[in-house]
mmCIF file of C-alpha atoms in Angstrom:
data_model
loop_
_atom_site.group_PDB
_atom_site.id
_atom_site.type_symbol
_atom_site.label_atom_id
_atom_site.label_comp_id
_atom_site.label_asym_id
_atom_site.label_seq_id
_atom_site.Cartn_x
_atom_site.Cartn_y
_atom_site.Cartn_z
ATOM 1 C CA UNK A 71 1.015 -7.457 37.204
ATOM 2 C CA UNK A 72 -2.026 -8.151 35.695
ATOM 3 C CA UNK A 73 -3.760 -4.753 34.726
ATOM 4 C CA UNK A 74 -3.413 -4.760 30.788
ATOM 5 C CA UNK A 75 -5.655 -7.122 29.872
ATOM 6 C CA UNK A 76 -7.933 -4.547 28.157
ATOM 7 C CA UNK A 77 -8.178 -4.168 24.135
ATOM 8 C CA UNK A 78 -5.044 -1.776 22.395
ATOM 9 C CA UNK A 79 -6.866 1.651 22.661
ATOM 10 C CA UNK A 80 -6.370 3.588 19.640
ATOM 11 C CA UNK A 81 -3.243 5.687 18.791
ATOM 12 C CA UNK A 82 -5.164 8.937 19.631
ATOM 13 C CA UNK A 83 -4.488 7.944 22.949
ATOM 14 C CA UNK A 84 -0.876 7.582 22.793
ATOM 15 C CA UNK A 85 2.134 8.623 21.643
ATOM 16 C CA UNK A 86 3.153 6.003 18.746
ATOM 17 C CA UNK A 87 2.030 4.143 16.102
ATOM 18 C CA UNK A 88 3.220 0.326 16.821
ATOM 19 C CA UNK A 89 3.620 -1.870 13.555
ATOM 20 C CA UNK A 90 4.920 -5.289 13.996
ATOM 21 C CA UNK A 91 6.329 -6.853 10.458
ATOM 22 C CA UNK A 92 6.989 -10.179 9.377
ATOM 23 C CA UNK A 93 8.490 -11.362 6.304
ATOM 24 C CA UNK A 94 8.136 -14.455 3.715
ATOM 25 C CA UNK A 95 10.455 -17.228 3.760
ATOM 26 C CA UNK A 96 8.767 -20.849 3.999
ATOM 27 C CA UNK A 97 9.930 -22.864 6.639
ATOM 28 C CA UNK A 98 12.593 -19.925 7.627
ATOM 29 C CA UNK A 99 9.350 -18.518 9.411
ATOM 30 C CA UNK A 100 10.765 -20.426 12.433
ATOM 31 C CA UNK A 101 13.180 -17.505 12.716
ATOM 32 C CA UNK A 102 11.068 -14.663 13.354
ATOM 33 C CA UNK A 103 8.892 -17.390 15.870
ATOM 34 C CA UNK A 104 11.658 -17.437 17.841
ATOM 35 C CA UNK A 105 12.208 -13.928 18.124
ATOM 36 C CA UNK A 106 8.504 -13.108 18.719
ATOM 37 C CA UNK A 107 8.697 -15.877 21.838
ATOM 38 C CA UNK A 108 11.504 -13.796 23.254
ATOM 39 C CA UNK A 109 9.829 -10.513 22.603
ATOM 40 C CA UNK A 110 6.363 -11.953 24.314
ATOM 41 C CA UNK A 111 8.046 -12.941 27.048
ATOM 42 C CA UNK A 112 9.209 -9.943 27.929
ATOM 43 C CA UNK A 113 6.153 -8.245 27.493
ATOM 44 C CA UNK A 114 4.645 -10.863 29.984
ATOM 45 C CA UNK A 115 7.153 -9.998 32.652
ATOM 46 C CA UNK A 116 6.425 -6.521 32.288
ATOM 47 C CA UNK A 117 2.124 -6.988 32.273
ATOM 48 C CA UNK A 118 1.681 -10.651 33.393
ATOM 49 C CA UNK A 119 1.382 -14.297 31.834
ATOM 50 C CA UNK A 120 -1.760 -13.150 29.722
ATOM 51 C CA UNK A 121 0.093 -10.650 27.560
ATOM 52 C CA UNK A 122 0.147 -11.580 24.016
ATOM 53 C CA UNK A 123 1.695 -9.705 20.934
ATOM 54 C CA UNK A 124 -1.632 -8.711 19.272
ATOM 55 C CA UNK A 125 -1.909 -6.570 22.853
ATOM 56 C CA UNK A 126 0.811 -3.936 21.846
ATOM 57 C CA UNK A 127 0.343 -3.597 18.159
ATOM 58 C CA UNK A 128 -1.911 -1.404 16.258
ATOM 59 C CA UNK A 129 -0.933 -3.297 13.036
ATOM 60 C CA UNK A 130 0.687 -6.775 12.476
ATOM 61 C CA UNK A 131 1.633 -7.431 8.765
ATOM 62 C CA UNK A 132 2.802 -10.513 7.121
ATOM 63 C CA UNK A 133 3.967 -11.995 3.990
ATOM 64 C CA UNK A 134 3.639 -15.633 2.855
ATOM 65 C CA UNK A 135 4.776 -17.549 6.137
ATOM 66 C CA UNK A 136 4.625 -14.330 7.864
ATOM 67 C CA UNK A 137 0.986 -13.909 6.984
ATOM 68 C CA UNK A 138 0.155 -17.121 8.550
ATOM 69 C CA UNK A 139 2.117 -16.246 11.753
ATOM 70 C CA UNK A 140 0.118 -13.027 11.679
ATOM 71 C CA UNK A 141 -3.250 -14.830 11.603
ATOM 72 C CA UNK A 142 -1.993 -17.393 14.107
ATOM 73 C CA UNK A 143 -1.339 -14.187 16.380
ATOM 74 C CA UNK A 144 -4.511 -12.545 15.910
ATOM 75 C CA UNK A 145 -7.020 -14.657 15.357
ATOM 76 C CA UNK A 146 -9.605 -14.723 18.071
ATOM 77 C CA UNK A 147 -9.888 -17.996 19.908
ATOM 78 C CA UNK A 148 -13.218 -18.997 22.031
ATOM 79 C CA UNK A 149 -12.015 -16.594 24.483
ATOM 80 C CA UNK A 150 -11.554 -13.708 22.399
ATOM 81 C CA UNK A 151 -7.750 -13.995 22.958
ATOM 82 C CA UNK A 152 -5.462 -14.748 20.221
ATOM 83 C CA UNK A 153 -5.296 -18.278 18.870
ATOM 84 C CA UNK A 154 -1.655 -19.061 19.541
ATOM 85 C CA UNK A 155 0.596 -17.212 21.857
ATOM 86 C CA UNK A 156 3.738 -16.831 20.215
ATOM 87 C CA UNK A 157 5.710 -19.316 22.279
ATOM 88 C CA UNK A 158 3.494 -21.955 20.457
ATOM 89 C CA UNK A 159 4.447 -20.696 16.728
ATOM 90 C CA UNK A 160 7.750 -23.154 16.423
ATOM 91 C CA UNK A 161 6.036 -25.946 17.971
ATOM 92 C CA UNK A 162 3.154 -25.560 14.879
ATOM 93 C CA UNK A 163 6.312 -25.311 12.719
ATOM 94 C CA UNK A 164 8.294 -28.289 14.129
ATOM 95 C CA UNK A 165 5.050 -30.173 13.718
ATOM 96 C CA UNK A 166 3.650 -29.577 10.686
ATOM 97 C CA UNK A 167 6.369 -28.256 7.993
ATOM 98 C CA UNK A 168 7.582 -31.977 7.531
ATOM 99 C CA UNK A 169 4.010 -32.802 6.129
ATOM 100 C CA UNK A 170 3.315 -29.520 4.228
ATOM 101 C CA UNK A 171 6.871 -30.100 2.560
ATOM 102 C CA UNK A 172 7.214 -33.876 2.282
ATOM 103 C CA UNK A 173 11.001 -34.601 1.742
ATOM 104 C CA UNK A 174 11.000 -37.417 -0.932
ATOM 105 C CA UNK A 175 14.196 -39.451 -1.890
ATOM 106 C CA UNK A 176 15.055 -39.790 -5.196
ATOM 107 C CA UNK A 177 18.489 -41.307 -6.641
ATOM 108 C CA UNK A 178 18.552 -38.364 -9.269
ATOM 109 C CA UNK A 179 17.244 -35.413 -7.194
ATOM 110 C CA UNK A 180 18.158 -32.667 -9.667
ATOM 111 C CA UNK A 181 16.645 -34.388 -12.469
ATOM 112 C CA UNK A 182 13.423 -35.348 -10.457
ATOM 113 C CA UNK A 183 13.290 -31.544 -9.548
ATOM 114 C CA UNK A 184 13.256 -30.395 -12.990
ATOM 115 C CA UNK A 185 10.604 -33.026 -14.028
ATOM 116 C CA UNK A 186 8.559 -31.807 -11.030
ATOM 117 C CA UNK A 187 8.969 -28.317 -12.842
ATOM 118 C CA UNK A 188 7.860 -29.130 -15.670
ATOM 119 C CA UNK A 189 4.698 -30.663 -14.212
ATOM 120 C CA UNK A 190 3.561 -28.600 -12.042
ATOM 121 C CA UNK A 191 4.480 -27.256 -8.488
ATOM 122 C CA UNK A 192 6.789 -28.883 -5.958
ATOM 123 C CA UNK A 193 4.005 -29.424 -3.433
ATOM 124 C CA UNK A 194 0.071 -29.933 -3.744
ATOM 125 C CA UNK A 195 -0.763 -27.697 -0.843
ATOM 126 C CA UNK A 196 -3.425 -29.817 0.355
ATOM 127 C CA UNK A 197 -2.009 -30.434 4.027
ATOM 128 C CA UNK A 198 -1.261 -26.906 4.246
ATOM 129 C CA UNK A 199 -4.712 -26.038 2.827
ATOM 130 C CA UNK A 200 -6.824 -29.000 4.831
ATOM 131 C CA UNK A 201 -4.450 -27.427 8.089
ATOM 132 C CA UNK A 202 -5.034 -24.023 7.758
ATOM 133 C CA UNK A 203 -8.725 -24.103 7.400
ATOM 134 C CA UNK A 204 -9.291 -26.292 10.637
ATOM 135 C CA UNK A 205 -7.224 -23.785 12.584
ATOM 136 C CA UNK A 206 -8.889 -20.782 11.253
ATOM 137 C CA UNK A 207 -12.567 -21.946 10.839
ATOM 138 C CA UNK A 208 -14.473 -19.078 9.499
ATOM 139 C CA UNK A 209 -12.792 -16.464 11.059
ATOM 140 C CA UNK A 210 -12.892 -13.489 8.589
ATOM 141 C CA UNK A 211 -10.379 -10.488 8.011
ATOM 142 C CA UNK A 212 -12.263 -8.185 10.263
ATOM 143 C CA UNK A 213 -12.501 -10.279 13.048
ATOM 144 C CA UNK A 214 -8.820 -10.296 14.133
ATOM 145 C CA UNK A 215 -7.857 -8.978 17.135
ATOM 146 C CA UNK A 216 -5.881 -5.844 16.038
ATOM 147 C CA UNK A 217 -5.229 -4.720 12.552
ATOM 148 C CA UNK A 218 -3.506 -6.748 10.343
ATOM 149 C CA UNK A 219 -2.360 -6.195 6.753
ATOM 150 C CA UNK A 220 -1.432 -9.238 4.598
ATOM 151 C CA UNK A 221 -0.123 -8.692 0.934
ATOM 152 C CA UNK A 222 -0.699 -11.150 -2.174
ATOM 153 C CA UNK A 223 -0.281 -10.784 -5.705
ATOM 154 C CA UNK A 224 -3.313 -11.317 -8.075
ATOM 155 C CA UNK A 225 -2.314 -13.006 -11.383
ATOM 156 C CA UNK A 226 -5.329 -12.763 -13.162
ATOM 157 C CA UNK A 227 -5.206 -8.306 -12.781
ATOM 158 C CA UNK A 228 -1.531 -8.667 -12.291
ATOM 159 C CA UNK A 229 -1.422 -6.068 -9.323
ATOM 160 C CA UNK A 230 -1.090 -6.526 -5.525
ATOM 161 C CA UNK A 231 -4.185 -7.250 -3.603
ATOM 162 C CA UNK A 232 -3.553 -6.477 0.094
ATOM 163 C CA UNK A 233 -6.297 -7.674 2.595
ATOM 164 C CA UNK A 234 -6.103 -4.973 5.253
ATOM 165 C CA UNK A 235 -8.624 -4.844 8.176
ATOM 166 C CA UNK A 236 -8.473 -0.802 7.954
ATOM 167 C CA UNK A 237 -9.523 -1.634 4.213
ATOM 168 C CA UNK A 238 -12.183 -4.167 4.738
ATOM 169 C CA UNK A 239 -14.169 -1.567 6.868
ATOM 170 C CA UNK A 240 -15.131 0.160 3.673
ATOM 171 C CA UNK A 241 -14.412 -2.381 0.914
ATOM 172 C CA UNK A 242 -16.493 -5.675 2.157
ATOM 173 C CA UNK A 243 -15.156 -7.653 -0.753
ATOM 174 C CA UNK A 244 -11.968 -7.816 0.803
ATOM 175 C CA UNK A 245 -13.394 -9.254 4.364
ATOM 176 C CA UNK A 246 -12.706 -12.834 2.970
ATOM 177 C CA UNK A 247 -11.789 -15.853 5.062
ATOM 178 C CA UNK A 248 -8.492 -15.668 7.000
ATOM 179 C CA UNK A 249 -8.035 -19.007 6.095
ATOM 180 C CA UNK A 250 -8.112 -18.180 2.166
ATOM 181 C CA UNK A 251 -6.025 -15.157 2.734
ATOM 182 C CA UNK A 252 -3.156 -17.244 4.386
ATOM 183 C CA UNK A 253 -3.443 -20.006 1.505
ATOM 184 C CA UNK A 254 -3.280 -17.063 -1.364
ATOM 185 C CA UNK A 255 -0.190 -15.142 0.592
ATOM 186 C CA UNK A 256 1.496 -18.508 0.980
ATOM 187 C CA UNK A 257 1.457 -19.741 -2.776
ATOM 188 C CA UNK A 258 4.730 -19.493 -3.932
ATOM 189 C CA UNK A 259 5.231 -19.546 -7.343
ATOM 190 C CA UNK A 260 6.989 -23.327 -8.214
ATOM 191 C CA UNK A 261 6.365 -24.704 -4.369
ATOM 192 C CA UNK A 262 2.424 -24.245 -4.132
ATOM 193 C CA UNK A 263 -0.195 -23.900 -6.348
ATOM 194 C CA UNK A 264 -2.176 -20.725 -6.989
ATOM 195 C CA UNK A 265 -5.267 -20.324 -4.828
ATOM 196 C CA UNK A 266 -8.777 -19.344 -6.354
ATOM 197 C CA UNK A 267 -11.350 -18.168 -4.307
ATOM 198 C CA UNK A 268 -14.560 -15.898 -4.129
ATOM 199 C CA UNK A 269 -16.178 -13.570 -1.932
ATOM 200 C CA UNK A 270 -19.726 -11.754 -1.428
ATOM 201 C CA UNK A 271 -20.295 -8.211 -0.400
ATOM 202 C CA UNK A 272 -23.606 -7.380 1.345
ATOM 203 C CA UNK A 273 -25.515 -6.648 -2.292
ATOM 204 C CA UNK A 274 -24.443 -9.963 -3.361
ATOM 205 C CA UNK A 275 -21.835 -8.900 -5.592
ATOM 206 C CA UNK A 276 -19.323 -11.384 -6.241
ATOM 207 C CA UNK A 277 -15.437 -10.829 -6.151
ATOM 208 C CA UNK A 278 -12.995 -13.216 -7.343
ATOM 209 C CA UNK A 279 -9.427 -13.820 -6.229
ATOM 210 C CA UNK A 280 -6.393 -15.644 -8.223
ATOM 211 C CA UNK A 281 -3.988 -15.235 -5.863
ATOM 212 C CA UNK A 282 0.219 -16.475 -5.521
ATOM 213 C CA UNK A 283 2.282 -15.684 -2.921
ATOM 214 C CA UNK A 284 2.777 -11.857 -1.136
ATOM 215 C CA UNK A 285 6.638 -11.870 -1.928
ATOM 216 C CA UNK A 286 5.933 -10.998 -5.529
ATOM 217 C CA UNK A 287 4.750 -7.616 -4.055
ATOM 218 C CA UNK A 288 6.240 -6.958 -0.771
ATOM 219 C CA UNK A 289 8.384 -9.883 0.782
ATOM 220 C CA UNK A 290 8.983 -7.529 3.304
ATOM 221 C CA UNK A 291 5.705 -5.755 4.418
ATOM 222 C CA UNK A 292 6.899 -3.303 6.532
ATOM 223 C CA UNK A 293 6.242 -0.393 4.489
ATOM 224 C CA UNK A 294 2.706 -2.275 3.256
ATOM 225 C CA UNK A 295 1.712 -1.618 6.998
ATOM 226 C CA UNK A 296 2.969 1.942 7.270
ATOM 227 C CA UNK A 297 1.172 2.913 4.054
ATOM 228 C CA UNK A 298 -2.077 1.345 5.463
ATOM 229 C CA UNK A 299 -1.973 3.383 8.689
ATOM 230 C CA UNK A 300 -0.728 6.648 6.597
ATOM 231 C CA UNK A 301 -4.388 5.912 4.704
ATOM 232 C CA UNK A 302 -6.000 6.253 7.439
ATOM 233 C CA UNK A 303 -4.603 9.447 8.513
ATOM 234 C CA UNK A 304 -5.035 11.083 5.037
ATOM 235 C CA UNK A 305 -8.888 10.193 5.640
ATOM 236 C CA UNK A 306 -8.867 12.021 9.076
ATOM 237 C CA UNK A 307 -9.529 9.071 11.123
ATOM 238 C CA UNK A 308 -10.349 9.754 14.873
ATOM 239 C CA UNK A 309 -8.277 6.898 15.866
ATOM 240 C CA UNK A 310 -5.035 8.524 14.909
ATOM 241 C CA UNK A 311 -3.793 12.219 16.452
ATOM 242 C CA UNK A 312 -3.301 14.634 13.793
ATOM 243 C CA UNK A 313 0.207 14.195 12.371
ATOM 244 C CA UNK A 314 1.596 14.716 8.813
ATOM 245 C CA UNK A 315 0.742 11.590 6.830
ATOM 246 C CA UNK A 316 4.356 10.784 6.061
ATOM 247 C CA UNK A 317 5.813 11.701 10.005
ATOM 248 C CA UNK A 318 7.434 8.218 10.585
ATOM 249 C CA UNK A 319 9.180 9.601 13.371
ATOM 250 C CA UNK A 320 5.803 8.411 15.190
ATOM 251 C CA UNK A 321 5.882 5.196 14.482
ATOM 252 C CA UNK A 322 7.629 2.190 16.498
ATOM 253 C CA UNK A 323 8.587 -0.495 13.987
ATOM 254 C CA UNK A 324 9.826 -4.156 14.817
ATOM 255 C CA UNK A 325 10.549 -5.905 11.209
ATOM 256 C CA UNK A 326 11.657 -9.474 11.245
ATOM 257 C CA UNK A 327 13.372 -11.106 8.568
ATOM 258 C CA UNK A 328 13.436 -14.859 7.640
ATOM 259 C CA UNK A 329 16.958 -14.800 7.026
ATOM 260 C CA UNK A 330 19.003 -14.954 3.387
ATOM 261 C CA UNK A 331 21.993 -16.492 2.108
ATOM 262 C CA UNK A 332 24.062 -13.654 1.065
ATOM 263 C CA UNK A 333 27.004 -15.388 2.924
ATOM 264 C CA UNK A 334 27.858 -17.686 0.053
ATOM 265 C CA UNK A 335 28.206 -16.897 -3.733
ATOM 266 C CA UNK A 336 24.836 -17.470 -5.194
ATOM 267 C CA UNK A 337 25.079 -16.881 -8.579
ATOM 268 C CA UNK A 338 27.427 -15.317 -11.177
ATOM 269 C CA UNK A 339 26.793 -13.644 -14.741
ATOM 270 C CA UNK A 340 28.541 -15.869 -17.000
ATOM 271 C CA UNK A 341 26.542 -18.601 -15.656
ATOM 272 C CA UNK A 342 23.361 -16.937 -15.558
ATOM 273 C CA UNK A 343 23.584 -15.657 -19.109
ATOM 274 C CA UNK A 344 23.128 -19.349 -19.943
ATOM 275 C CA UNK A 345 20.142 -20.202 -18.260
ATOM 276 C CA UNK A 346 16.976 -20.609 -19.819
ATOM 277 C CA UNK A 347 13.284 -20.880 -18.304
ATOM 278 C CA UNK A 348 14.441 -23.933 -16.304
ATOM 279 C CA UNK A 349 17.775 -22.454 -15.461
ATOM 280 C CA UNK A 350 16.044 -19.573 -13.672
ATOM 281 C CA UNK A 351 13.637 -21.819 -11.839
ATOM 282 C CA UNK A 352 15.751 -24.692 -10.789
ATOM 283 C CA UNK A 353 19.271 -23.966 -11.106
ATOM 284 C CA UNK A 354 21.938 -25.628 -8.509
ATOM 285 C CA UNK A 355 18.819 -27.071 -6.959
ATOM 286 C CA UNK A 356 17.601 -23.624 -6.117
ATOM 287 C CA UNK A 357 15.220 -21.420 -7.331
ATOM 288 C CA UNK A 358 16.838 -17.963 -8.447
ATOM 289 C CA UNK A 359 14.269 -16.207 -10.006
ATOM 290 C CA UNK A 360 12.383 -16.118 -6.659
ATOM 291 C CA UNK A 361 14.973 -15.827 -4.497
ATOM 292 C CA UNK A 362 16.325 -12.721 -6.510
ATOM 293 C CA UNK A 363 13.031 -11.072 -6.574
ATOM 294 C CA UNK A 364 12.003 -12.138 -2.614
ATOM 295 C CA UNK A 365 15.422 -10.664 -1.366
ATOM 296 C CA UNK A 366 15.456 -7.424 -3.572
ATOM 297 C CA UNK A 367 12.115 -6.069 -2.302
ATOM 298 C CA UNK A 368 12.960 -7.163 1.530
ATOM 299 C CA UNK A 369 16.578 -5.295 1.177
ATOM 300 C CA UNK A 370 14.899 -2.108 -0.514
ATOM 301 C CA UNK A 371 12.152 -1.478 2.126
ATOM 302 C CA UNK A 372 14.961 -2.004 5.110
ATOM 303 C CA UNK A 373 17.345 0.746 3.247
ATOM 304 C CA UNK A 374 14.611 2.962 2.484
ATOM 305 C CA UNK A 375 13.425 2.662 6.453
ATOM 306 C CA UNK A 376 16.960 2.835 7.988
ATOM 307 C CA UNK A 377 17.541 6.291 5.959
ATOM 308 C CA UNK A 378 14.321 7.702 6.886
ATOM 309 C CA UNK A 379 14.412 6.857 10.604
ATOM 310 C CA UNK A 380 17.697 7.944 10.778
ATOM 311 C CA UNK A 381 16.929 11.357 8.724
ATOM 312 C CA UNK A 382 13.825 12.011 11.436
ATOM 313 C CA UNK A 383 16.140 11.410 14.197
ATOM 314 C CA UNK A 384 13.954 8.057 15.455
ATOM 315 C CA UNK A 385 16.553 5.372 14.862
ATOM 316 C CA UNK A 386 15.634 3.976 18.087
ATOM 317 C CA UNK A 387 12.147 3.058 17.110
ATOM 318 C CA UNK A 388 13.038 1.142 14.352
ATOM 319 C CA UNK A 389 14.097 -2.105 14.711
ATOM 320 C CA UNK A 390 15.086 -4.893 11.664
ATOM 321 C CA UNK A 391 16.296 -8.369 13.055
ATOM 322 C CA UNK A 392 17.919 -10.112 9.945
ATOM 323 C CA UNK A 393 20.335 -12.723 9.684
ATOM 324 C CA UNK A 394 21.844 -12.826 5.889
ATOM 325 C CA UNK A 395 24.775 -15.491 6.565
ATOM 326 C CA UNK A 396 22.621 -18.751 6.386
ATOM 327 C CA UNK A 397 24.075 -21.245 4.289
ATOM 328 C CA UNK A 398 23.094 -24.508 3.223
ATOM 329 C CA UNK A 399 20.066 -26.515 4.036
ATOM 330 C CA UNK A 400 18.760 -23.550 6.649
ATOM 331 C CA UNK A 401 18.751 -21.036 3.929
ATOM 332 C CA UNK A 402 16.366 -23.066 2.018
ATOM 333 C CA UNK A 403 12.554 -22.388 2.234
ATOM 334 C CA UNK A 404 11.158 -25.964 2.151
ATOM 335 C CA UNK A 405 13.950 -28.622 3.292
ATOM 336 C CA UNK A 406 11.781 -29.440 5.981
ATOM 337 C CA UNK A 407 13.714 -32.588 7.790
ATOM 338 C CA UNK A 408 13.885 -32.608 11.584
ATOM 339 C CA UNK A 409 17.333 -31.299 11.647
ATOM 340 C CA UNK A 410 17.232 -28.705 9.803
ATOM 341 C CA UNK A 411 13.747 -27.303 11.454
ATOM 342 C CA UNK A 412 15.747 -27.630 14.967
ATOM 343 C CA UNK A 413 18.955 -26.030 13.356
ATOM 344 C CA UNK A 414 16.856 -23.075 12.418
ATOM 345 C CA UNK A 415 15.432 -22.758 16.054
ATOM 346 C CA UNK A 416 19.299 -22.249 16.686
ATOM 347 C CA UNK A 417 19.558 -19.775 14.170
ATOM 348 C CA UNK A 418 16.929 -17.472 15.480
ATOM 349 C CA UNK A 419 18.409 -18.029 18.857
ATOM 350 C CA UNK A 420 21.534 -17.312 17.755
ATOM 351 C CA UNK A 421 20.210 -14.196 15.835
ATOM 352 C CA UNK A 422 19.087 -12.692 19.458
ATOM 353 C CA UNK A 423 22.484 -12.548 20.648
ATOM 354 C CA UNK A 424 23.821 -10.850 17.560
ATOM 355 C CA UNK A 425 24.000 -7.047 17.551
ATOM 356 C CA UNK A 426 21.585 -4.881 15.706
ATOM 357 C CA UNK A 427 22.323 -4.585 11.749
ATOM 358 C CA UNK A 428 21.158 -2.742 9.015
ATOM 359 C CA UNK A 429 21.452 -3.356 5.227
ATOM 360 C CA UNK A 430 23.981 -1.262 3.461
ATOM 361 C CA UNK A 431 23.511 -0.627 -0.256
ATOM 362 C CA UNK A 432 27.345 -0.447 -0.789
ATOM 363 C CA UNK A 433 27.755 -3.815 0.063
ATOM 364 C CA UNK A 434 24.319 -5.472 0.120
ATOM 365 C CA UNK A 435 24.895 -6.972 2.980
ATOM 366 C CA UNK A 436 23.347 -7.012 6.668
ATOM 367 C CA UNK A 437 26.176 -5.069 8.948
ATOM 368 C CA UNK A 438 26.282 -3.919 12.618
ATOM 369 C CA UNK A 439 24.781 -0.539 13.500
ATOM 370 C CA UNK A 440 26.172 -0.290 16.859
ATOM 371 C CA UNK A 441 26.772 -2.295 20.111
ATOM 372 C CA UNK A 442 23.295 -3.459 21.435
ATOM 373 C CA UNK A 443 22.123 -6.885 20.664
ATOM 374 C CA UNK A 444 18.808 -7.842 19.248
ATOM 375 C CA UNK A 445 17.801 -9.335 22.324
ATOM 376 C CA UNK A 446 19.162 -5.995 24.106
ATOM 377 C CA UNK A 447 17.030 -3.969 21.902
ATOM 378 C CA UNK A 448 13.753 -6.428 22.274
ATOM 379 C CA UNK A 449 14.018 -5.848 25.719
ATOM 380 C CA UNK A 450 13.963 -1.931 25.191
ATOM 381 C CA UNK A 451 11.467 -2.257 22.460
ATOM 382 C CA UNK A 452 9.057 -4.462 25.463
ATOM 383 C CA UNK A 453 9.242 -1.409 27.691
ATOM 384 C CA UNK A 454 8.391 1.096 25.111
ATOM 385 C CA UNK A 455 5.373 -0.874 24.011
ATOM 386 C CA UNK A 456 4.243 -1.254 27.258
ATOM 387 C CA UNK A 457 4.286 1.995 28.779
ATOM 388 C CA UNK A 458 2.445 3.181 25.448
ATOM 389 C CA UNK A 459 -0.536 0.787 26.169
ATOM 390 C CA UNK A 460 -0.307 1.993 29.816
ATOM 391 C CA UNK A 461 -0.624 5.528 28.411
ATOM 392 C CA UNK A 462 -3.310 4.817 26.248
ATOM 393 C CA UNK A 463 -5.214 3.162 29.002
ATOM 394 C CA UNK A 464 -4.950 5.833 31.147
ATOM 395 C CA UNK A 465 -6.068 8.409 28.629
ATOM 396 C CA UNK A 466 -8.760 6.723 27.743
ATOM 397 C CA UNK A 467 -12.041 6.674 28.965
ATOM 398 C CA UNK A 468 -12.739 3.088 28.297
ATOM 399 C CA UNK A 469 -9.151 1.843 28.735
ATOM 400 C CA UNK A 470 -9.205 3.460 32.388
ATOM 401 C CA UNK A 471 -12.539 1.670 33.291
ATOM 402 C CA UNK A 472 -11.164 -1.619 32.144
ATOM 403 C CA UNK A 473 -7.689 -1.615 33.801
ATOM 404 C CA UNK A 474 -9.403 -0.341 37.329
#
């Protein structure tokens, strides 16, 4: 079918509020990239080859590498359509990650890593910065094709800064270049340098940003997205039907992780008790402190939402896809060898065939929640997304006119 080319009409004309969320995780962005390609292909089966993810979600949220994917899916091209189709995301990663995270050789790799940790971030970020600026150009936050929410953390004010299209309408100082936002949210401590930039509102007032990775605040940004929508409901926005602000039962949420390595025994208290600053930053060739805070925040969000959606008897509209069985190189955020990147594609493909799972606080692990596979769940969600868009188009005067 070719009838769904109109922009997504406001939720007030539909039954649901649709959310897509993508975790941070460096090169492991290939894993959600693989899943997004499958979801978009299912939407295209229903609604035609021109269907894009931005046509179906009220808000797309992304942290760090997920923020970059969010920008790719929602930034407009010269035809005012998404800059990237979902099928192009992995090609982008496979081509550019080896240049973003160049793999140097050293006869004493651990010593080299410690030395670099003392001198500055592991990578200078120049290739990433130039690439993002080239691809996103002068596009600003308010120009995205659907609403986005990209968390960062400002180290000068020591508080999160969320770049939200909803808030940019009320606070012009947040209407930054998408390229600056992407560079800021991906500035992972010890890996890439912090990012400074300024914006200027219509009155000429300058706002300064001193940003690092959004994973410090929300490595799983699903609650950020829901919170941005909730604020609009509280304010009485006409784009949203009158519901209770915390009625998560009206949300449809797809939350994509980038994998973790809980299958491996990571660290022990006896060992960590001896660590100083360098131990927490570079022990055993990994980065314990970064691993701990990003994984903890991601799991807590999933646990919270699993409980809430279950309490509201709407579990069928919350889908979290995460793999916590990664081991070795595929569990890293920056081992960007050709072999490892291809292995991450295979991880994503394998994850599609695994059962839908939930994190459990008793074990801390992701465990099966039924017999439905992630692939089957995505097919089901694609049908719900397509139907929701059709309902909105039929009820909205502007949507109905454009699809006739």
